[in-house]
Every structure is written in C-alpha cells, then in structure tokens.
Short mmCIF file of C-alpha atoms in Angstrom, two decimals:
data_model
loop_
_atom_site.label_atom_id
_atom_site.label_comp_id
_atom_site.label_asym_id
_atom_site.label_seq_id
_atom_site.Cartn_x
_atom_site.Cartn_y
_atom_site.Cartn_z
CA UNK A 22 0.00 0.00 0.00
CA UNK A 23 2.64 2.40 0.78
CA UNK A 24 4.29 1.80 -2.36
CA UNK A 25 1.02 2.46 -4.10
CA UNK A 26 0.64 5.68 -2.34
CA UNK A 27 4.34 6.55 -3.43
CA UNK A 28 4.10 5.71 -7.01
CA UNK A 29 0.66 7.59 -7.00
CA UNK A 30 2.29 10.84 -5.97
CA UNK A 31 5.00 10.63 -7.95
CA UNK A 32 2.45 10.40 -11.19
CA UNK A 33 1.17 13.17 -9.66
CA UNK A 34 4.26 15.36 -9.27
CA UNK A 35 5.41 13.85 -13.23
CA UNK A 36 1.45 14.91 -14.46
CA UNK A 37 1.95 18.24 -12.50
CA UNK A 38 5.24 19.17 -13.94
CA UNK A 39 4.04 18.28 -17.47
CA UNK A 40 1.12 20.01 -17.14
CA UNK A 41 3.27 23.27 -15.96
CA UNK A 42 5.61 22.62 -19.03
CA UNK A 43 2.78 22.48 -21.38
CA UNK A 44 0.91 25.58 -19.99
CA UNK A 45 4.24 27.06 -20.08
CA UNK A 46 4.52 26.19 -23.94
CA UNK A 47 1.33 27.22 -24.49
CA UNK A 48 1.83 31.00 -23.07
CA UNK A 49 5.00 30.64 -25.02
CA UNK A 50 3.86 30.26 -28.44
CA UNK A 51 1.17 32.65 -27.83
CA UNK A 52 3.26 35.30 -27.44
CA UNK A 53 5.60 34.25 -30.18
CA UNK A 54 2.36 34.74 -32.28
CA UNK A 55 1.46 37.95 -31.15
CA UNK A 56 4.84 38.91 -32.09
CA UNK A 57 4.79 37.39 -35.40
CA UNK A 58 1.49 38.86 -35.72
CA UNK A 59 2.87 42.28 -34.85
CA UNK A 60 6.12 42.07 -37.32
CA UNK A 61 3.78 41.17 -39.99
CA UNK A 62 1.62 44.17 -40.00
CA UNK A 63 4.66 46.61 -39.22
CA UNK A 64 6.35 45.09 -42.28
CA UNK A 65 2.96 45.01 -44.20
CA UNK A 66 3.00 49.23 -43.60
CA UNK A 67 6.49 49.91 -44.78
CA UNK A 68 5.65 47.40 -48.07
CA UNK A 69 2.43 49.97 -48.84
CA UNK A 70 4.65 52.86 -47.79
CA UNK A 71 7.62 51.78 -50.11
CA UNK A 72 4.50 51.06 -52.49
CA UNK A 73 2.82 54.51 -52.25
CA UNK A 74 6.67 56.37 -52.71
CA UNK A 75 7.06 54.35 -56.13
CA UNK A 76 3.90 55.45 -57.11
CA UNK A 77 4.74 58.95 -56.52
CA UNK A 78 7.62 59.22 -57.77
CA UNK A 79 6.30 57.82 -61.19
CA UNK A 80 3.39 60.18 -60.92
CA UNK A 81 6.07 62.69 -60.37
CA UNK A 82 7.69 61.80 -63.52
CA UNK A 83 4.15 61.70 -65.42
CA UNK A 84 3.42 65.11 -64.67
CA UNK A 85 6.67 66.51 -65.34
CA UNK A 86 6.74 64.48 -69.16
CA UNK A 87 3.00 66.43 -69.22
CA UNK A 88 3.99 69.75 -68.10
CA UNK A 89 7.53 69.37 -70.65
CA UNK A 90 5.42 68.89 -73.80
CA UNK A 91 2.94 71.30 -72.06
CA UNK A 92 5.49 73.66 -71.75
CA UNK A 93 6.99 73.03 -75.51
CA UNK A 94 3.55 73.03 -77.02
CA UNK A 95 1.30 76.86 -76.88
CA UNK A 96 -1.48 74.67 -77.90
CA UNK A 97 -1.00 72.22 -75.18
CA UNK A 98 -0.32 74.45 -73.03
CA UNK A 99 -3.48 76.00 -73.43
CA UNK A 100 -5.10 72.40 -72.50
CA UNK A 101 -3.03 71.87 -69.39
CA UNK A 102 -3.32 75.43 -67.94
CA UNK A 103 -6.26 77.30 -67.00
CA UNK A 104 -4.36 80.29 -65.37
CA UNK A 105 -5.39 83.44 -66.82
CA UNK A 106 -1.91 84.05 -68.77
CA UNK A 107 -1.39 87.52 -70.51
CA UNK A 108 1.10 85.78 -73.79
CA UNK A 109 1.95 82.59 -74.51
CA UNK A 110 5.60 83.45 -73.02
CA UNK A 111 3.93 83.77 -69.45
CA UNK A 112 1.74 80.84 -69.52
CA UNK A 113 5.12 79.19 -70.27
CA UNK A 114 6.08 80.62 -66.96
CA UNK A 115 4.03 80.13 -64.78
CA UNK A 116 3.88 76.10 -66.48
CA UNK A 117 7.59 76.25 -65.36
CA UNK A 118 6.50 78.16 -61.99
CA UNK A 119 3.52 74.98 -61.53
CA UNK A 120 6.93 72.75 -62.24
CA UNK A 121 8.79 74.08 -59.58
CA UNK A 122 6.11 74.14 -56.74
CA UNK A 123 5.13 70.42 -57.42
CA UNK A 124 8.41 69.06 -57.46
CA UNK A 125 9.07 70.58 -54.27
CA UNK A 126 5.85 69.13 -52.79
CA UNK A 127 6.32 65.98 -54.07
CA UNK A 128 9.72 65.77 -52.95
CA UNK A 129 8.26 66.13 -49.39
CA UNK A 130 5.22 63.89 -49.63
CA UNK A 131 8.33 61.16 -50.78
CA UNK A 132 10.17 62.28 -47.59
CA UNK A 133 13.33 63.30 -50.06
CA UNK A 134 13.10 66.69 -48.18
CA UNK A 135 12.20 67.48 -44.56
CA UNK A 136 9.32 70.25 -43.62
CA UNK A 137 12.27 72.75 -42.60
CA UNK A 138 13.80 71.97 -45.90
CA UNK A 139 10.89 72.29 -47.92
CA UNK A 140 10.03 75.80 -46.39
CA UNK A 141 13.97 76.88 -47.21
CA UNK A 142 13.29 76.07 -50.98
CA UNK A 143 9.74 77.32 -51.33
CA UNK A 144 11.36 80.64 -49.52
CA UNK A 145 13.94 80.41 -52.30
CA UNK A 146 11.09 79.93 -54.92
CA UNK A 147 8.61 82.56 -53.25
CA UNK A 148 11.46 85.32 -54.29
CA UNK A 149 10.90 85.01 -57.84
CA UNK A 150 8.50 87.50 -58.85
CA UNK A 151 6.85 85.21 -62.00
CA UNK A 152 6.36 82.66 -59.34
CA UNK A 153 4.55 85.41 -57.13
CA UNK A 154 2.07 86.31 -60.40
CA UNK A 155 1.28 82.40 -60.93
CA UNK A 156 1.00 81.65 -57.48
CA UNK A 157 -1.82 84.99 -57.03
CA UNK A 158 -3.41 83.45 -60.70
CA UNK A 159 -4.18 80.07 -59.17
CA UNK A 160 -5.37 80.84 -55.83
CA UNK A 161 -8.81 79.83 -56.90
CA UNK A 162 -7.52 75.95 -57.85
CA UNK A 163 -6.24 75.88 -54.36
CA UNK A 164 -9.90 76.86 -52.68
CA UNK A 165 -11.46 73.42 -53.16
CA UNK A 166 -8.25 71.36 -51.63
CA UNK A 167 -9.07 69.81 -48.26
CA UNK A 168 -7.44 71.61 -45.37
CA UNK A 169 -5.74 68.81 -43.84
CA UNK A 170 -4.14 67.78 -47.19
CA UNK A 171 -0.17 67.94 -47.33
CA UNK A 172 -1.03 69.79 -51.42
CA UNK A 173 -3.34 72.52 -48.51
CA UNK A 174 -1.02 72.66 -45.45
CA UNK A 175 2.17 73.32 -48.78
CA UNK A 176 0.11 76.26 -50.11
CA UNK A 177 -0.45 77.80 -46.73
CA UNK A 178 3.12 77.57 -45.64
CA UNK A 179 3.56 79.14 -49.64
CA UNK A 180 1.29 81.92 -48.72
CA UNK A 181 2.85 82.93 -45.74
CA UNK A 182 6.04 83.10 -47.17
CA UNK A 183 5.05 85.49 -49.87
CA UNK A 184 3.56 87.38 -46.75
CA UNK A 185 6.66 87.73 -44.84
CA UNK A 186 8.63 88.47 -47.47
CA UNK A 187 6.70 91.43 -48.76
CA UNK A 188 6.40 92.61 -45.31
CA UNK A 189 10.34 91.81 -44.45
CA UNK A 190 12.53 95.06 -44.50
CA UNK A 191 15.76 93.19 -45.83
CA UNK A 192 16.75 91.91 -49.51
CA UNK A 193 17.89 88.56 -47.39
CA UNK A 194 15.14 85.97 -47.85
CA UNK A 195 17.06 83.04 -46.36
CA UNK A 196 16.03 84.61 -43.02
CA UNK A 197 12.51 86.01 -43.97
CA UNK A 198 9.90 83.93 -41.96
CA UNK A 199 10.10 80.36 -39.86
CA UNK A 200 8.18 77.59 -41.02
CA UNK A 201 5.27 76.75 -39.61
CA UNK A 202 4.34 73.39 -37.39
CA UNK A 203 3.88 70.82 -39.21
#
C-alpha cells in the first residue's frame, strides 16, 4: 500500500510538472504569435509605404513628361493650364513656376526633403517674382483642396512666405519667416 501511495504521488508530481511545461509552452507560443502577428503588419506598412513612394515618384515623372510637352507646345499648353496668362511666353512661366512648386511638394510627400527643408526652398522659390504672379493666378484651384491635405497645409506655408517676405525690410530671404508646425 505504501508503495502504491508513493508511485501515486510521484504520477502526480510527473502529471503536474508536465502540465506546468505544457501551460508554459502554451503561453510561449502565444506570445511568439502575437509577435509574429505584430512584425507582420509593421512590415505590411512599410511594403504599402515603399509602395505609395514608387507610385509617386512615377506620378512625379508623369506630370513633369506632361507639363515638358505642355510647356513646348502653346497649344497644349493652353489644355493643361487654366491660369489666366497675358502671352503665350507667361503661360510658359508660370507652367515652369507649376513645375517648380510640385516638385518641391512631391519631394516632401516622398520624404526626399524634410518640412524645414521644404520651407527653405519654397522661400527660395517665393522670391521670384513670376512665381509670385502664378501663385496669385491660381489661388482659386487651391480653394477646393481639403485643409488637412499635405497639397493645402504646402500652399499655406507658400502663402505665408510670400507674406513675410513682402512685409520683411531686408533683400535677405534666407532669413525672412520660420516655417510653420507641421
């Protein structure tokens, strides 16, 4: 009887143990899933976001080919622009000018250039005073953009440039103005 009693505790003990081991395993691989789980969706978001910066960086390239033969063509130009030109040299212009502005904003939305960065070149760009007549012959295209869109948030930071610059008192635009939060 005694030996009975032994051997039944130690079945006991072994079943307890391997009961332990394979709660143990289960918690385990549970949160080796989560973690998989996890990985999979972080790496899932930088696939779309490598994804969306191919895509806009051939849209990029699309628009510039467009705005080129816009640019080379009066009666494309025509097509492509609906900015109130005064000749055919201007609405070359301010095509250029439209060239400009979106390759800057592009090369933000692709993260080539920071917000800081982006404000130094549209500062840079804002000087020109071509740029200045296509960016006051647009304004209306820019009414119906959403506010919270990075093409909105651009042209606000753009307007307030032009702002402090014509209200600056010195020639030296790299210090006109700080850009705003992002």
């Amino acid at each position: 009887m005694a030996t009975q009693k032994l051997w039944l505790g130690e079945l006991r003990s072994t079943a307890g143990v391997r009961l332990t081991l394979a709660v143990g395993c289960l918690v385990f691989l549970a949160a080796q899933q989560r973690k998989y789980t996890q990985l999979r969706a972080e790496m899932d978001r930088a696939e779309r976001a490598e994804w969306r910066r191919a895509m806009m960086a051939e849209q990029q390239e699309l628009q510039l080919y467009l705005l080129r033969k816009a640019i080379e063509d009066p009666d494309l130009a025509a097509v492509y622009s609906i900015a109130e030109a005064e000749s055919p040299t201007q609405r070359r212009q301010f095509l250029f000018a439209n060239a400009l502005y979106t390759n800057a904003l592009l090369a933000y939305r692709a993260g080539v250039v920071t917000w800081e960065e982006l404000h130094g070149h549209l500062r840079w760009i804002c000087t020109n005073p071509v740029f200045r007549l296509y960016w006051h012959a647009t304004r209306h295209q820019r009414a119906s953009l959403k506010d919270a869109s990075d093409e909105a948030r651009v042209g606000r930071m753009t307007d307030i440039i032009i702002r402090d610059l014509d209200e600056a008192d010195s020639d030296e635009y790299w210090v006109v103005g700080e850009p705003p939060p992002e």
